[in-house]
C-alpha positions as a LaTeX table, in Angstrom:
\begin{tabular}{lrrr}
\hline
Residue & $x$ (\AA) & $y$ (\AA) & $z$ (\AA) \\
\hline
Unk1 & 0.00 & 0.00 & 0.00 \\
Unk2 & 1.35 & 3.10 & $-0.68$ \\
Unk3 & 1.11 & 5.63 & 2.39 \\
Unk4 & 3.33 & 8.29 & 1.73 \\
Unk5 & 2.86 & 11.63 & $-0.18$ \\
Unk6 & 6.35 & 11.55 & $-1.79$ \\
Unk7 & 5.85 & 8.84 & $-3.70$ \\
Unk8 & 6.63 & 9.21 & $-7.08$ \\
Unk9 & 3.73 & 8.81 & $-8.75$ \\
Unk10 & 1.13 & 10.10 & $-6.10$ \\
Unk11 & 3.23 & 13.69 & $-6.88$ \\
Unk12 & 2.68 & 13.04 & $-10.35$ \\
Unk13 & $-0.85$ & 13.08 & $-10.01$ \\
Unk14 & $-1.31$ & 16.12 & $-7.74$ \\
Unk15 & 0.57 & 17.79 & $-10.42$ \\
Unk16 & $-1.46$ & 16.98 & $-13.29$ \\
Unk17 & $-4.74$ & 17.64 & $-11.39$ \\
Unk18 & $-3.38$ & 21.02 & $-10.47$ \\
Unk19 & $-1.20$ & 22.04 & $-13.77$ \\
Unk20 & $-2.76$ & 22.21 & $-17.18$ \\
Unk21 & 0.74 & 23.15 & $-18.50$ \\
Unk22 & 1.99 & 19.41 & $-16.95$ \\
Unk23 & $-1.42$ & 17.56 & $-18.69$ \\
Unk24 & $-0.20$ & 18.92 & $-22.03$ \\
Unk25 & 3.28 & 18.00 & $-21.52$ \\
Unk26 & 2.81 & 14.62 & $-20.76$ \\
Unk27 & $-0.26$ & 14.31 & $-22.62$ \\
Unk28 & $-2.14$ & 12.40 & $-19.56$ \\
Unk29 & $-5.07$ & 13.74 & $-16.96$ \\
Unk30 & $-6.35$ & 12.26 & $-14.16$ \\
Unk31 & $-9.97$ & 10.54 & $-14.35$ \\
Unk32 & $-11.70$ & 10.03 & $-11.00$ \\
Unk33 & $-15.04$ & 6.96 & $-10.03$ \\
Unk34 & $-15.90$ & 3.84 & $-11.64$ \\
Unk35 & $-17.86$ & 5.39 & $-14.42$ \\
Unk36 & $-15.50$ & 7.50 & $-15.98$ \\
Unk37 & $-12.27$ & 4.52 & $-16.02$ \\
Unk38 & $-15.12$ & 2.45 & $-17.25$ \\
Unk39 & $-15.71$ & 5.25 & $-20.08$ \\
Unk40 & $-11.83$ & 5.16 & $-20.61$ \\
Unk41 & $-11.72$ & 1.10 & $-20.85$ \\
Unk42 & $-14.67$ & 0.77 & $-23.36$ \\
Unk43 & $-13.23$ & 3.54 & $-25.38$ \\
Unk44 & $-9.78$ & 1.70 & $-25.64$ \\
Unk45 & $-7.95$ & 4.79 & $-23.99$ \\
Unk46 & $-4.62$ & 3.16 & $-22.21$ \\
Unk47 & $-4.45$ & 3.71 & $-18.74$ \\
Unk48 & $-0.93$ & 4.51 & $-16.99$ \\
Unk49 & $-1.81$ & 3.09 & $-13.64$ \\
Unk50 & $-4.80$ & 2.93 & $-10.89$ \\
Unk51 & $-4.79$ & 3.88 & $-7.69$ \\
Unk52 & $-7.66$ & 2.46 & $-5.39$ \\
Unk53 & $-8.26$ & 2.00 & $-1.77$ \\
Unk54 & $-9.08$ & $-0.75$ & 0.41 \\
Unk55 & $-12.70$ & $-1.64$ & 0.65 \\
Unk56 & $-13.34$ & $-0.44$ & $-2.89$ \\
Unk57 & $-14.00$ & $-4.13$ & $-4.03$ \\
Unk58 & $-17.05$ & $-4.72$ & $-2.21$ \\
Unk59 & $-19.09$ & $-3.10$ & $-4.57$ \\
Unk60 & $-19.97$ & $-5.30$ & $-7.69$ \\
Unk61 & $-19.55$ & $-2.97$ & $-9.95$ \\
Unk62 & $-15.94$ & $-1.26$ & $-8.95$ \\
Unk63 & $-14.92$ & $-5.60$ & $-8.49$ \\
Unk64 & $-16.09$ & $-6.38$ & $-11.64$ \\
Unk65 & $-14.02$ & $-2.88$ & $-13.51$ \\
Unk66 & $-10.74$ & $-4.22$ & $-11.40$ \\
Unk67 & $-11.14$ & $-7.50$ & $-12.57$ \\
Unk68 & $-11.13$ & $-6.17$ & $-16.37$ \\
Unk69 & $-7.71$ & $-3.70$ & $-15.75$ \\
Unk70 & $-6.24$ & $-7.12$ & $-14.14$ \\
Unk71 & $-6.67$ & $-9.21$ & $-17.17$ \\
Unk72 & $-5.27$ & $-5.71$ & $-18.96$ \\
Unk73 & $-2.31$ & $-5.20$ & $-17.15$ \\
Unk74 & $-3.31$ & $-2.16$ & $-15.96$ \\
Unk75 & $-1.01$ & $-1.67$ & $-12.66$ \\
Unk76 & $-3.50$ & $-1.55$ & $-9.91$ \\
Unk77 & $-1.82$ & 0.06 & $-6.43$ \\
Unk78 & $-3.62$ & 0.20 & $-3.85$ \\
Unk79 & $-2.96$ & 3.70 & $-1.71$ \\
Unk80 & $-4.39$ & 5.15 & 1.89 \\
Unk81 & $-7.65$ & 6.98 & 2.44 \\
Unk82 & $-4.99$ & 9.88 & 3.13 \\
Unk83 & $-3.13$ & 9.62 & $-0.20$ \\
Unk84 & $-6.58$ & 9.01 & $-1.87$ \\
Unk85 & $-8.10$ & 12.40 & $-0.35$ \\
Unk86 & $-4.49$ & 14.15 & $-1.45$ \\
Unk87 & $-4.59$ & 13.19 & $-4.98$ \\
Unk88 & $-8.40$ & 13.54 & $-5.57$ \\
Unk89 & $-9.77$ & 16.82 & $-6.92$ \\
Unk90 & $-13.30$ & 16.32 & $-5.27$ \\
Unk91 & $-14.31$ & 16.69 & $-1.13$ \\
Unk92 & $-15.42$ & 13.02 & $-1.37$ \\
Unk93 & $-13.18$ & 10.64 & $-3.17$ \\
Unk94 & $-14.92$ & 8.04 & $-5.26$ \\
Unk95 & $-12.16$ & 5.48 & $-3.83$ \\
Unk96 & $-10.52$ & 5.15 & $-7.45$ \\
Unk97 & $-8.57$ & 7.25 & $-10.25$ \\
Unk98 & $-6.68$ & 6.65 & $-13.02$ \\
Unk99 & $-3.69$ & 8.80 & $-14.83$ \\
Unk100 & $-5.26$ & 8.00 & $-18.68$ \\
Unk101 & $-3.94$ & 9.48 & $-22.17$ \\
Unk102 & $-6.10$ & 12.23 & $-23.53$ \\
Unk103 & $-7.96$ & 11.19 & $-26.15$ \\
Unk104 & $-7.52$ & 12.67 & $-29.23$ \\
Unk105 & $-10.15$ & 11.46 & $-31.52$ \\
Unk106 & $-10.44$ & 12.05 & $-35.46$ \\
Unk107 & $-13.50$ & 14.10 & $-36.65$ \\
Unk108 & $-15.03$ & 12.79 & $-39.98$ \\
Unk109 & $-14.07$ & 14.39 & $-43.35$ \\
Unk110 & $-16.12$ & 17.03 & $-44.40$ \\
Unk111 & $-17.81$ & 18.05 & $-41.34$ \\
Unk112 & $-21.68$ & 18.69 & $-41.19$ \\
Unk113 & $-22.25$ & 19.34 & $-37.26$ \\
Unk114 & $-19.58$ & 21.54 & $-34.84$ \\
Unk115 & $-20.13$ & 23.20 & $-31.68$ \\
Unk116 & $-17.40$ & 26.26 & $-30.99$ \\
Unk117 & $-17.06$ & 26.95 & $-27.23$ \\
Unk118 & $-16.07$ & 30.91 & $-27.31$ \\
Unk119 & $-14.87$ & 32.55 & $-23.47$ \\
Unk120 & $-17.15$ & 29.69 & $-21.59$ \\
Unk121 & $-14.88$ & 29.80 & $-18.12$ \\
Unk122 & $-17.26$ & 27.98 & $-15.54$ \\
Unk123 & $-15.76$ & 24.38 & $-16.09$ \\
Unk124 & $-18.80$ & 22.57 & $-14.69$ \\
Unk125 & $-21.10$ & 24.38 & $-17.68$ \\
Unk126 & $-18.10$ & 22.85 & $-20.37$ \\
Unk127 & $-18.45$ & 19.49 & $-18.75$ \\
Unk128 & $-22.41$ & 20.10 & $-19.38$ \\
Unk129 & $-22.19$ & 20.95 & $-22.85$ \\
Unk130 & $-19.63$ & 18.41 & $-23.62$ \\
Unk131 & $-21.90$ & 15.67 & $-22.28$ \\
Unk132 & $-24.98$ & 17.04 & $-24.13$ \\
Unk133 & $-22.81$ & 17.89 & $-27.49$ \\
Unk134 & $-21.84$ & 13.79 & $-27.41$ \\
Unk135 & $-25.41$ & 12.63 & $-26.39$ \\
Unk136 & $-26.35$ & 15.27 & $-29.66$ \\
Unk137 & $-23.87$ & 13.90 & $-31.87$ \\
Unk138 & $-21.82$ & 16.60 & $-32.62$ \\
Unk139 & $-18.54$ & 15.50 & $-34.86$ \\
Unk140 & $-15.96$ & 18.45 & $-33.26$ \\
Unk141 & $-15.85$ & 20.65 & $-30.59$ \\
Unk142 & $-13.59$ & 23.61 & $-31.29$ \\
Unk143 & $-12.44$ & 25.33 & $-27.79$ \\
Unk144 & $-11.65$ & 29.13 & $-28.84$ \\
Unk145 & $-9.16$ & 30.96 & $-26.91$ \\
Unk146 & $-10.47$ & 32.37 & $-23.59$ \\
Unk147 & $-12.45$ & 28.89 & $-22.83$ \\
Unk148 & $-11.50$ & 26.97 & $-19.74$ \\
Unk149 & $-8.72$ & 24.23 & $-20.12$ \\
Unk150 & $-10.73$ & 21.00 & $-21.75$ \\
Unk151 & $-8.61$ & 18.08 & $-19.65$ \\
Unk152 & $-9.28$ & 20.27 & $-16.01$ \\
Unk153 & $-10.41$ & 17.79 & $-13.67$ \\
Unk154 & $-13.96$ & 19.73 & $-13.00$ \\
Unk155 & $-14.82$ & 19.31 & $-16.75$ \\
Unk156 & $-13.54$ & 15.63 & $-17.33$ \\
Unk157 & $-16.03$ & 15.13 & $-13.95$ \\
Unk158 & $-19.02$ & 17.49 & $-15.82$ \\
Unk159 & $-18.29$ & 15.66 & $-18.88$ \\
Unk160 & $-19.03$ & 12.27 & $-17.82$ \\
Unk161 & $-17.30$ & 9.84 & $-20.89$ \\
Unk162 & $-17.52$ & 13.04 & $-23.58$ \\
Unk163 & $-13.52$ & 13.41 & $-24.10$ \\
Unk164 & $-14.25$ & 9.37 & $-24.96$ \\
Unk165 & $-16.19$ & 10.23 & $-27.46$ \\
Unk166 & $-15.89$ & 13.45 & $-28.66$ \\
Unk167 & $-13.04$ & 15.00 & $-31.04$ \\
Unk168 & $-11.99$ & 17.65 & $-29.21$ \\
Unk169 & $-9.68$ & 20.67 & $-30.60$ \\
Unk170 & $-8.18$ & 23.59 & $-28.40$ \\
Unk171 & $-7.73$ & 26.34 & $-31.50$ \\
Unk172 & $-6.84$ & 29.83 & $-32.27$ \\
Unk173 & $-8.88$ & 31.86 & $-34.30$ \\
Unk174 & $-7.47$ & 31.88 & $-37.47$ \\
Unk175 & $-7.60$ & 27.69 & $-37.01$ \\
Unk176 & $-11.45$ & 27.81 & $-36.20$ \\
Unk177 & $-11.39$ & 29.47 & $-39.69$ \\
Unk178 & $-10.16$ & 27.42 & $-41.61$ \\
Unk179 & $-12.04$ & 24.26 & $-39.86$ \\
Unk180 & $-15.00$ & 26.15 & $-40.40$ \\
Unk181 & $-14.26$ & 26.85 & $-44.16$ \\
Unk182 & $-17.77$ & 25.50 & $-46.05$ \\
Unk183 & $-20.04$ & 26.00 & $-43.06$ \\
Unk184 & $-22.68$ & 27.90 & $-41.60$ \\
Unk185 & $-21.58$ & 29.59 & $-38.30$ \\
Unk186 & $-24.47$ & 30.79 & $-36.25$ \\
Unk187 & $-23.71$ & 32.86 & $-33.16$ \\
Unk188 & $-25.83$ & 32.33 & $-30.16$ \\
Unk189 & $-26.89$ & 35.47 & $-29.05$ \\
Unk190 & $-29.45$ & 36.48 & $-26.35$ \\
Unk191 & $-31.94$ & 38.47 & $-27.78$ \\
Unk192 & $-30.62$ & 39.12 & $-31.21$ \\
Unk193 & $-30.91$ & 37.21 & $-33.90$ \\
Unk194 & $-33.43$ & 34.50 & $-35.93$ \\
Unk195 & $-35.60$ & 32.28 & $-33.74$ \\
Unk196 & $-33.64$ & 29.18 & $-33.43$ \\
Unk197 & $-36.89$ & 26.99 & $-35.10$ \\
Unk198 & $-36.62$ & 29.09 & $-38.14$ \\
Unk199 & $-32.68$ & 28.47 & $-39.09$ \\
Unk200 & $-31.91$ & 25.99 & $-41.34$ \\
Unk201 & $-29.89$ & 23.45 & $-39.36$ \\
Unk202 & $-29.90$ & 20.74 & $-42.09$ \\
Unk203 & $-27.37$ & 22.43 & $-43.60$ \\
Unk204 & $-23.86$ & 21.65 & $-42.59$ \\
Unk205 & $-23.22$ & 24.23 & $-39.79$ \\
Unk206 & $-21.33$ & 25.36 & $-36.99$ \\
Unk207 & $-22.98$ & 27.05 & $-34.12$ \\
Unk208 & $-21.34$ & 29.11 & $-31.76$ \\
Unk209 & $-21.97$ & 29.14 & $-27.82$ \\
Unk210 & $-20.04$ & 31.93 & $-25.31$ \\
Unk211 & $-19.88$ & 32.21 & $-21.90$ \\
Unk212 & $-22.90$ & 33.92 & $-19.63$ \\
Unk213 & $-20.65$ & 37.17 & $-18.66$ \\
Unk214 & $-19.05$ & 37.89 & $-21.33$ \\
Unk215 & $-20.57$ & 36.61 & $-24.24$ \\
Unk216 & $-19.16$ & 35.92 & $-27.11$ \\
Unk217 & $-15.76$ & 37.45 & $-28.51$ \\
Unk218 & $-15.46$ & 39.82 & $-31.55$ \\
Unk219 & $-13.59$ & 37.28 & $-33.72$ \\
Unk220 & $-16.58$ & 35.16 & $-33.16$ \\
Unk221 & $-18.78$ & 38.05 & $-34.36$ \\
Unk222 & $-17.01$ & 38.44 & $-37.28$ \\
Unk223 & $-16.22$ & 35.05 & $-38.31$ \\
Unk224 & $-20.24$ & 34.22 & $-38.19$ \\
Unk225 & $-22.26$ & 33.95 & $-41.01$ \\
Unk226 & $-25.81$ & 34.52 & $-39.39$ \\
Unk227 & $-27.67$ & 34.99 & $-35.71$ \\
Unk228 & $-29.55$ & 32.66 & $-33.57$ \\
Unk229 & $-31.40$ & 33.44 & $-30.40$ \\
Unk230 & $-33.78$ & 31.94 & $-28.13$ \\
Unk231 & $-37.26$ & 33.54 & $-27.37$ \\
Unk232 & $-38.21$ & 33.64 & $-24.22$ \\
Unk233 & $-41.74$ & 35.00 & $-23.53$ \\
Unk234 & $-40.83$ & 34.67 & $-19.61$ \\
Unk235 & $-38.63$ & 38.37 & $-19.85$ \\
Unk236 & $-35.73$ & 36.07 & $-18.45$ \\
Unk237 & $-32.57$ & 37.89 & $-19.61$ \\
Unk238 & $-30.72$ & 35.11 & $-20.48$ \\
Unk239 & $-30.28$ & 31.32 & $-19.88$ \\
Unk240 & $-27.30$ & 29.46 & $-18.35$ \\
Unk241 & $-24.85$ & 28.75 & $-21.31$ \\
Unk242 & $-25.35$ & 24.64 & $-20.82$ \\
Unk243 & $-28.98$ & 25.12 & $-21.23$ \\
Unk244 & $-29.18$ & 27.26 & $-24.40$ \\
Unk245 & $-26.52$ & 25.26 & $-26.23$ \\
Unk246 & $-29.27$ & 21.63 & $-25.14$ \\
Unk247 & $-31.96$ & 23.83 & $-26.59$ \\
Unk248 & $-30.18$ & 24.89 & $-30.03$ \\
Unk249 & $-28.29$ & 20.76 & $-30.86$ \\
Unk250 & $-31.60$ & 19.48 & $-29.74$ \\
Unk251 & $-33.24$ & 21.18 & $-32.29$ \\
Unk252 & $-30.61$ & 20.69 & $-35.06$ \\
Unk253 & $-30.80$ & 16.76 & $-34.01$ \\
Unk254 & $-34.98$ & 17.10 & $-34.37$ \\
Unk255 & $-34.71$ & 18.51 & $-38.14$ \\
Unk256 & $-32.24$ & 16.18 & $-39.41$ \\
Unk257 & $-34.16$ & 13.36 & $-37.97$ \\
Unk258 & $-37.41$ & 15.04 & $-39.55$ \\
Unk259 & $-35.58$ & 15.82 & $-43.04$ \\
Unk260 & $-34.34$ & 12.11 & $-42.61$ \\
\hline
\end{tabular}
């Protein structure tokens, strides 16, 4: 059992829950609970090591996960409820974690349906959209500058399996550009715009989500090709960024299966 905090790798996982810059480097982030290594293994994403703690087993399902990273040859160390609590990035540790590759997934070739994250900064509302863009079928998510770090450990938690199964691209602007060549790019805007039931979404497009303060940026603005906005009869100013981008792919996901 490993006990202490200078172990090698137990530092190596408090840094890469706390550094973005050493998640890049190394190319690895830390994914916390039974669900999410259970995301990673059906995915096929290799797994560095496993910590768990005593007790874990009991439970069918978390038994039945270590059993599978066994016949792997996944290392599985066991570590103290101290060393668990140190390296975990929640107040309650699930009792397992695994340092995992990040997943860098191909989109298809051309692309008919991409989301463009522009200034979102709450992580939990990425980890959101993220889950709802992969339940939506989206084929890329571009993450324009001024959005939250993709691989932080609140939005692999939000995301719940999405970096498994989502292409995911961290990109400057003049790089969203030229992904975007070919396709509509509508700009979520509160209050401005074409009701989001009257845009065309059969077309191949891109649609463009920013964050609740600030919006979205100028380069967005000016790289979009029309306005979409969401009515809302209540005189609510605006709606959390998570829920308006659920409204708009929901809605692109009901034509196509209409026009289908």
């Amino acid at each position: 059992m490993i006990t202490s905090l200078s172990n090698e790798r137990v530092k190596r996982v408090r840094l890469l829950q706390a550094q973005r810059r050493a998640r890049l480097r190394q190319g690895r982030f830390v994914i916390e609970g039974v669900r999410l290594i259970e995301e990673a293994v059906l995915a096929g994403t290799p797994l560095e090591f496993v910590f768990y703690v005593r007790g874990i087993e009991e439970e069918g399902r978390a038994r039945a996960l270590l059993a599978t990273l066994r016949e792997r040859g996944v290392p599985l160390l066991e570590v103290s409820d101290a060393v668990m609590r140190a390296c975990s990035d929640t107040e309650t540790p699930q009792g397992i974690l695994a340092v995992a590759e990040i997943p860098r997934l191909s989109p298809p070739s051309p692309l008919a349906f991409v989301l463009v994250m522009d200034q979102l900064r709450d992580p939990g509302n990425l980890g959101t959209i993220l889950r709802t863009a992969a339940a939506a079928g989206v084929e890329l998510v571009l993450l324009a500058p001024g959005t939250v770090d993709v691989t932080s450990p609140k939005v692999v938690r939000s995301g719940m399996g999405a970096h498994f199964r989502l292409p995911l691209r961290q990109q400057g602007w003049a790089e969203i550009a030229a992904t975007l060549s070919g396709l509509d790019i509508w700009l979520a805007e509160a209050g401005e715009g074409q009701p989001y039931w009257q845009v065309n979404w059969c077309r191949p497009v891109a649609l463009v989500v920013g964050g609740e303060a600030e919006g979205t940026s100028p380069e967005a603005a000016a790289l979009a090709t029309g306005r979409v906005t969401i009515p809302m009869p209540g005189g609510v100013e605006s709606l959390n960024a998570a829920v308006a981008a659920g409204v708009l792919l929901f809605e692109i996901v009901r034509q196509r299966a209409q026009r289908a």
